CSV table of C-alpha atoms in Angstrom, one decimal:
chain,number,residue,atom,x,y,z
A,850,LEU,CA,84.8,69.8,9.8
A,851,VAL,CA,85.4,66.1,10.4
A,852,SER,CA,82.0,65.8,12.1
A,853,VAL,CA,80.3,67.5,9.1
A,854,ILE,CA,82.0,65.1,6.7
A,855,LEU,CA,81.1,62.0,8.7
A,856,PHE,CA,77.5,63.2,9.0
A,857,SER,CA,77.3,63.9,5.3
A,858,LEU,CA,78.7,60.4,4.6
A,859,LEU,CA,76.1,58.9,7.0
A,860,ILE,CA,73.3,60.7,5.2
A,861,PHE,CA,74.6,59.6,1.8
A,862,PHE,CA,74.9,56.0,3.0
A,863,PHE,CA,71.3,56.2,4.3
A,864,ILE,CA,70.0,57.5,1.0
A,865,LEU,CA,71.8,54.8,-0.9
A,866,ARG,CA,70.5,52.1,1.4
A,867,ARG,CA,67.0,53.4,1.2
A,868,ALA,CA,67.1,53.6,-2.6
A,869,SER,CA,68.5,50.0,-2.8
A,870,MET,CA,65.7,48.7,-0.6
A,871,GLN,CA,63.0,50.6,-2.7
A,872,ARG,CA,64.5,49.2,-5.9
A,873,LYS,CA,64.5,45.7,-4.5
A,874,LYS,CA,60.9,46.0,-3.4
A,875,SER,CA,60.0,47.4,-6.8
A,876,ASN,CA,61.7,44.5,-8.6
A,877,GLU,CA,59.8,42.0,-6.4
A,878,ILE,CA,56.5,43.7,-7.2
A,879,LEU,CA,57.4,43.7,-10.9
A,880,ALA,CA,58.4,40.0,-10.9
A,881,LYS,CA,55.2,39.1,-9.2
A,882,LYS,CA,53.1,41.1,-11.7
A,883,ASN,CA,55.1,39.5,-14.6
A,884,GLU,CA,54.4,36.0,-13.2
A,885,GLU,CA,50.7,36.8,-12.9
A,886,LEU,CA,50.6,38.2,-16.4
A,887,SER,CA,52.3,35.1,-17.8
A,888,ARG,CA,49.7,33.0,-16.1
A,889,LEU,CA,46.8,35.1,-17.5
A,890,ASN,CA,48.4,34.9,-21.0
A,891,LEU,CA,48.5,31.1,-20.7
A,892,GLU,CA,44.9,31.0,-19.7
A,893,VAL,CA,43.8,33.3,-22.5
A,894,ASN,CA,45.9,31.3,-25.1
A,895,GLY,CA,44.3,28.1,-23.9
A,896,LEU,CA,40.8,29.6,-24.2
A,897,ILE,CA,41.5,30.9,-27.7
A,898,ASN,CA,42.8,27.6,-28.8
A,899,THR,CA,39.8,25.8,-27.4
A,900,ILE,CA,37.4,28.2,-29.1
A,901,VAL,CA,39.1,28.0,-32.5
A,902,HIS,CA,39.2,24.2,-32.4
A,903,ASP,CA,35.5,24.1,-31.4
A,904,LEU,CA,34.6,26.3,-34.4
A,905,LYS,CA,35.8,23.5,-36.7
A,906,SER,CA,33.0,21.1,-35.7
A,907,PRO,CA,29.9,23.2,-36.7
A,908,LEU,CA,31.6,24.1,-40.0
A,909,ASN,CA,32.3,20.5,-40.8
A,910,ASN,CA,28.8,19.5,-39.9
A,911,MET,CA,27.3,22.2,-42.1
A,912,GLN,CA,29.5,21.0,-44.9
A,913,GLY,CA,28.1,17.5,-44.5
A,914,ILE,CA,24.5,18.8,-44.5
A,915,LEU,CA,25.2,20.7,-47.8
A,916,TYR,CA,26.7,17.6,-49.3
A,917,LEU,CA,23.5,15.7,-48.5
A,918,LEU,CA,21.3,18.5,-49.9
A,919,ASP,CA,23.3,18.6,-53.1
A,920,SER,CA,22.4,14.9,-53.8
A,921,GLU,CA,18.7,15.7,-53.2
A,922,VAL,CA,18.5,18.7,-55.6
A,923,SER,CA,20.4,17.4,-58.6
A,924,GLN,CA,17.6,18.6,-60.9
A,925,ASN,CA,17.4,22.1,-59.5
A,926,PRO,CA,20.2,24.4,-60.9
A,927,SER,CA,19.2,27.3,-58.6
A,928,ALA,CA,19.4,25.2,-55.5
A,929,LYS,CA,22.8,23.7,-56.6
A,930,GLU,CA,24.2,27.2,-57.2
A,931,LEU,CA,23.1,28.3,-53.6
A,932,ILE,CA,24.7,25.1,-52.2
A,933,ASN,CA,27.9,25.8,-54.1
A,934,HIS,CA,28.0,29.3,-52.7
A,935,GLY,CA,27.4,27.9,-49.2
A,936,ASN,CA,30.3,25.5,-49.6
A,937,LYS,CA,32.5,28.5,-50.6
A,938,VAL,CA,31.4,30.4,-47.5
A,939,ILE,CA,32.2,27.3,-45.3
A,940,LYS,CA,35.5,26.8,-47.0
A,941,HIS,CA,36.4,30.5,-46.2
A,942,GLY,CA,35.3,30.0,-42.6
A,943,GLN,CA,37.5,26.9,-42.4
A,944,GLU,CA,40.4,28.9,-43.8
A,945,ILE,CA,39.9,31.5,-41.1
A,946,VAL,CA,40.0,28.8,-38.4
A,947,LYS,CA,43.2,27.4,-40.0
A,948,GLN,CA,44.7,30.9,-40.1
A,949,LEU,CA,43.9,31.5,-36.4
A,950,LEU,CA,45.5,28.2,-35.4
A,951,GLU,CA,48.6,29.1,-37.5
A,952,LEU,CA,48.7,32.5,-35.8
A,953,ARG,CA,48.7,30.9,-32.4
A,954,GLU,CA,51.5,28.7,-33.5
A,955,LEU,CA,53.5,31.7,-34.7
A,956,GLU,CA,52.9,33.6,-31.5
A,957,GLN,CA,54.0,30.6,-29.5
A,958,GLY,CA,57.1,30.1,-31.7
A,959,ASN,CA,55.9,26.7,-32.9
A,960,LYS,CA,55.5,27.5,-36.6
A,961,SER,CA,58.2,28.4,-39.1
A,962,ILE,CA,57.9,30.5,-42.2
A,963,GLU,CA,57.2,28.3,-45.3
A,964,LEU,CA,58.7,30.0,-48.4
A,965,LYS,CA,57.9,28.9,-51.9
A,966,LYS,CA,57.5,30.3,-55.5
A,967,VAL,CA,54.1,31.8,-56.0
A,968,SER,CA,52.6,33.4,-59.2
A,969,ILE,CA,51.5,37.0,-58.6
A,970,HIS,CA,48.8,36.5,-61.3
A,971,ASP,CA,47.3,33.5,-59.5
A,972,LEU,CA,47.6,35.2,-56.1
A,973,LEU,CA,45.7,38.4,-57.1
A,974,GLU,CA,43.2,36.6,-59.3
A,975,THR,CA,42.3,34.3,-56.3
A,976,LEU,CA,41.8,37.4,-54.1
A,977,LYS,CA,39.6,39.0,-56.8
A,978,GLU,CA,37.4,35.9,-57.2
A,979,GLU,CA,37.1,35.6,-53.4
A,980,PHE,CA,36.0,39.1,-52.8
A,981,SER,CA,33.9,39.6,-55.9
A,982,PRO,CA,30.6,38.7,-54.2
A,983,SER,CA,31.0,41.2,-51.3
A,984,ALA,CA,32.1,43.9,-53.8
A,985,LEU,CA,29.1,43.2,-56.0
A,986,LYS,CA,26.7,43.9,-53.1
A,987,LYS,CA,28.0,47.5,-53.0
A,988,ASN,CA,28.5,47.7,-56.8
A,989,ILE,CA,32.2,48.1,-56.2
A,990,GLN,CA,34.5,47.5,-59.1
A,991,LEU,CA,37.5,45.3,-58.2
A,992,GLU,CA,40.5,46.0,-60.5
A,993,THR,CA,43.8,44.2,-60.7
A,994,ASP,CA,47.1,45.5,-62.1
A,995,PHE,CA,50.2,43.4,-61.7
A,996,VAL,CA,53.4,42.1,-63.2
A,997,ASN,CA,53.1,38.5,-64.3
A,998,GLU,CA,56.1,37.1,-62.3
A,999,GLU,CA,56.8,34.5,-59.6
A,1000,ILE,CA,57.9,35.6,-56.1
A,1001,ILE,CA,59.2,33.7,-53.1
A,1002,ILE,CA,56.8,34.2,-50.1
A,1003,ASP,CA,54.9,32.4,-47.4
A,1004,GLU,CA,51.7,32.2,-49.4
A,1005,ASP,CA,49.3,31.7,-46.4
A,1006,LEU,CA,50.7,34.6,-44.4
A,1007,THR,CA,50.8,36.9,-47.5
A,1008,LYS,CA,47.2,36.0,-48.3
A,1009,ARG,CA,46.2,36.8,-44.7
A,1010,ILE,CA,47.6,40.3,-44.9
A,1011,LEU,CA,46.1,41.0,-48.4
A,1012,ARG,CA,42.7,39.6,-47.4
A,1013,ASN,CA,42.6,41.9,-44.4
A,1014,LEU,CA,43.4,45.0,-46.5
A,1015,VAL,CA,41.0,44.1,-49.4
A,1016,SER,CA,38.2,43.3,-46.9
A,1017,ASN,CA,38.6,46.7,-45.2
A,1018,ALA,CA,38.9,48.5,-48.5
A,1019,ILE,CA,35.5,47.1,-49.6
A,1020,LYS,CA,34.0,47.6,-46.1
A,1021,PHE,CA,34.9,51.3,-45.9
A,1022,SER,CA,34.2,52.2,-49.5
A,1023,SER,CA,31.0,53.9,-50.6
A,1024,PHE,CA,28.5,52.3,-53.0
A,1025,GLY,CA,29.7,52.4,-56.6
A,1026,LYS,CA,33.4,53.1,-55.9
A,1027,SER,CA,36.4,51.0,-57.0
A,1028,VAL,CA,39.1,49.0,-55.2
A,1029,GLN,CA,42.4,48.4,-56.9
A,1030,ILE,CA,44.6,45.4,-56.1
A,1031,LYS,CA,48.1,46.0,-57.5
A,1032,ALA,CA,51.5,44.4,-57.5
A,1033,LYS,CA,54.8,45.7,-58.9
A,1034,LYS,CA,58.5,44.9,-58.8
A,1035,GLU,CA,60.9,47.3,-57.1
A,1036,ASN,CA,64.5,46.1,-57.4
A,1037,SER,CA,64.5,42.7,-55.8
A,1038,ALA,CA,61.2,43.2,-53.9
A,1039,ALA,CA,57.5,42.8,-54.8
A,1040,VAL,CA,55.3,45.6,-53.6
A,1041,PHE,CA,51.5,45.0,-53.1
A,1042,ILE,CA,49.2,48.0,-53.1
A,1043,ILE,CA,45.5,48.0,-52.1
A,1044,ALA,CA,43.9,51.3,-53.0
A,1045,ASP,CA,40.4,52.4,-52.3
A,1046,GLU,CA,38.3,55.5,-52.5
A,1047,GLY,CA,37.1,55.4,-48.9
A,1048,GLN,CA,37.1,57.9,-46.1
A,1049,GLY,CA,40.8,57.4,-45.3
A,1050,PHE,CA,42.4,58.0,-41.9
A,1051,SER,CA,42.5,61.1,-39.7
A,1052,LYS,CA,45.8,62.1,-38.2
A,1053,ASP,CA,44.5,60.9,-34.8
A,1054,ASP,CA,43.7,57.5,-36.3
A,1055,LEU,CA,47.1,56.9,-37.9
A,1056,PRO,CA,49.1,56.1,-34.7
A,1057,LYS,CA,46.4,53.4,-33.9
A,1058,LEU,CA,46.6,51.8,-37.3
A,1059,TYR,CA,48.5,48.7,-36.2
């Protein structure tokens, strides 16, 4: 009986020892992979930052070219209208670059949220004006419905979210449909609603939404 007990204890000790060694080996492999992943993330982040900064130069150059053209066509209203539209497109591109840089700062923990009072009316009307040209191409009616109040938000981050939603709503809506941009108050919160008449999501797509 004593021999059986000792043998059982020996086997139990052996199993524990083996498990401990395997766990140690797994931890070492995991630490090595985490180190490699961190290095790759730093390389990717550096590449993205470089690309985003490089995008600023051609946009600024194009803006300078349009400025020179504007002075040459002062007597041509149609040309000036096209130049003004081009400036708006460039400004939107510069805004995207700015947002990408801010996003990198947020991911790296270098940017804080900047809260301030913003008019819901001004926010939604700005969105409507910005996306009216792309909606017009598909004969899509942009409709706004909101409470005329001020809210405390980070304006740039909120615009980024709403732009993404409105852009997708127009992109996936059929010709001649409507897209609604709404805002309402619920207790102490402001709720934004972007509603379209597009194809929607399947049950399989929903888990992949974000």
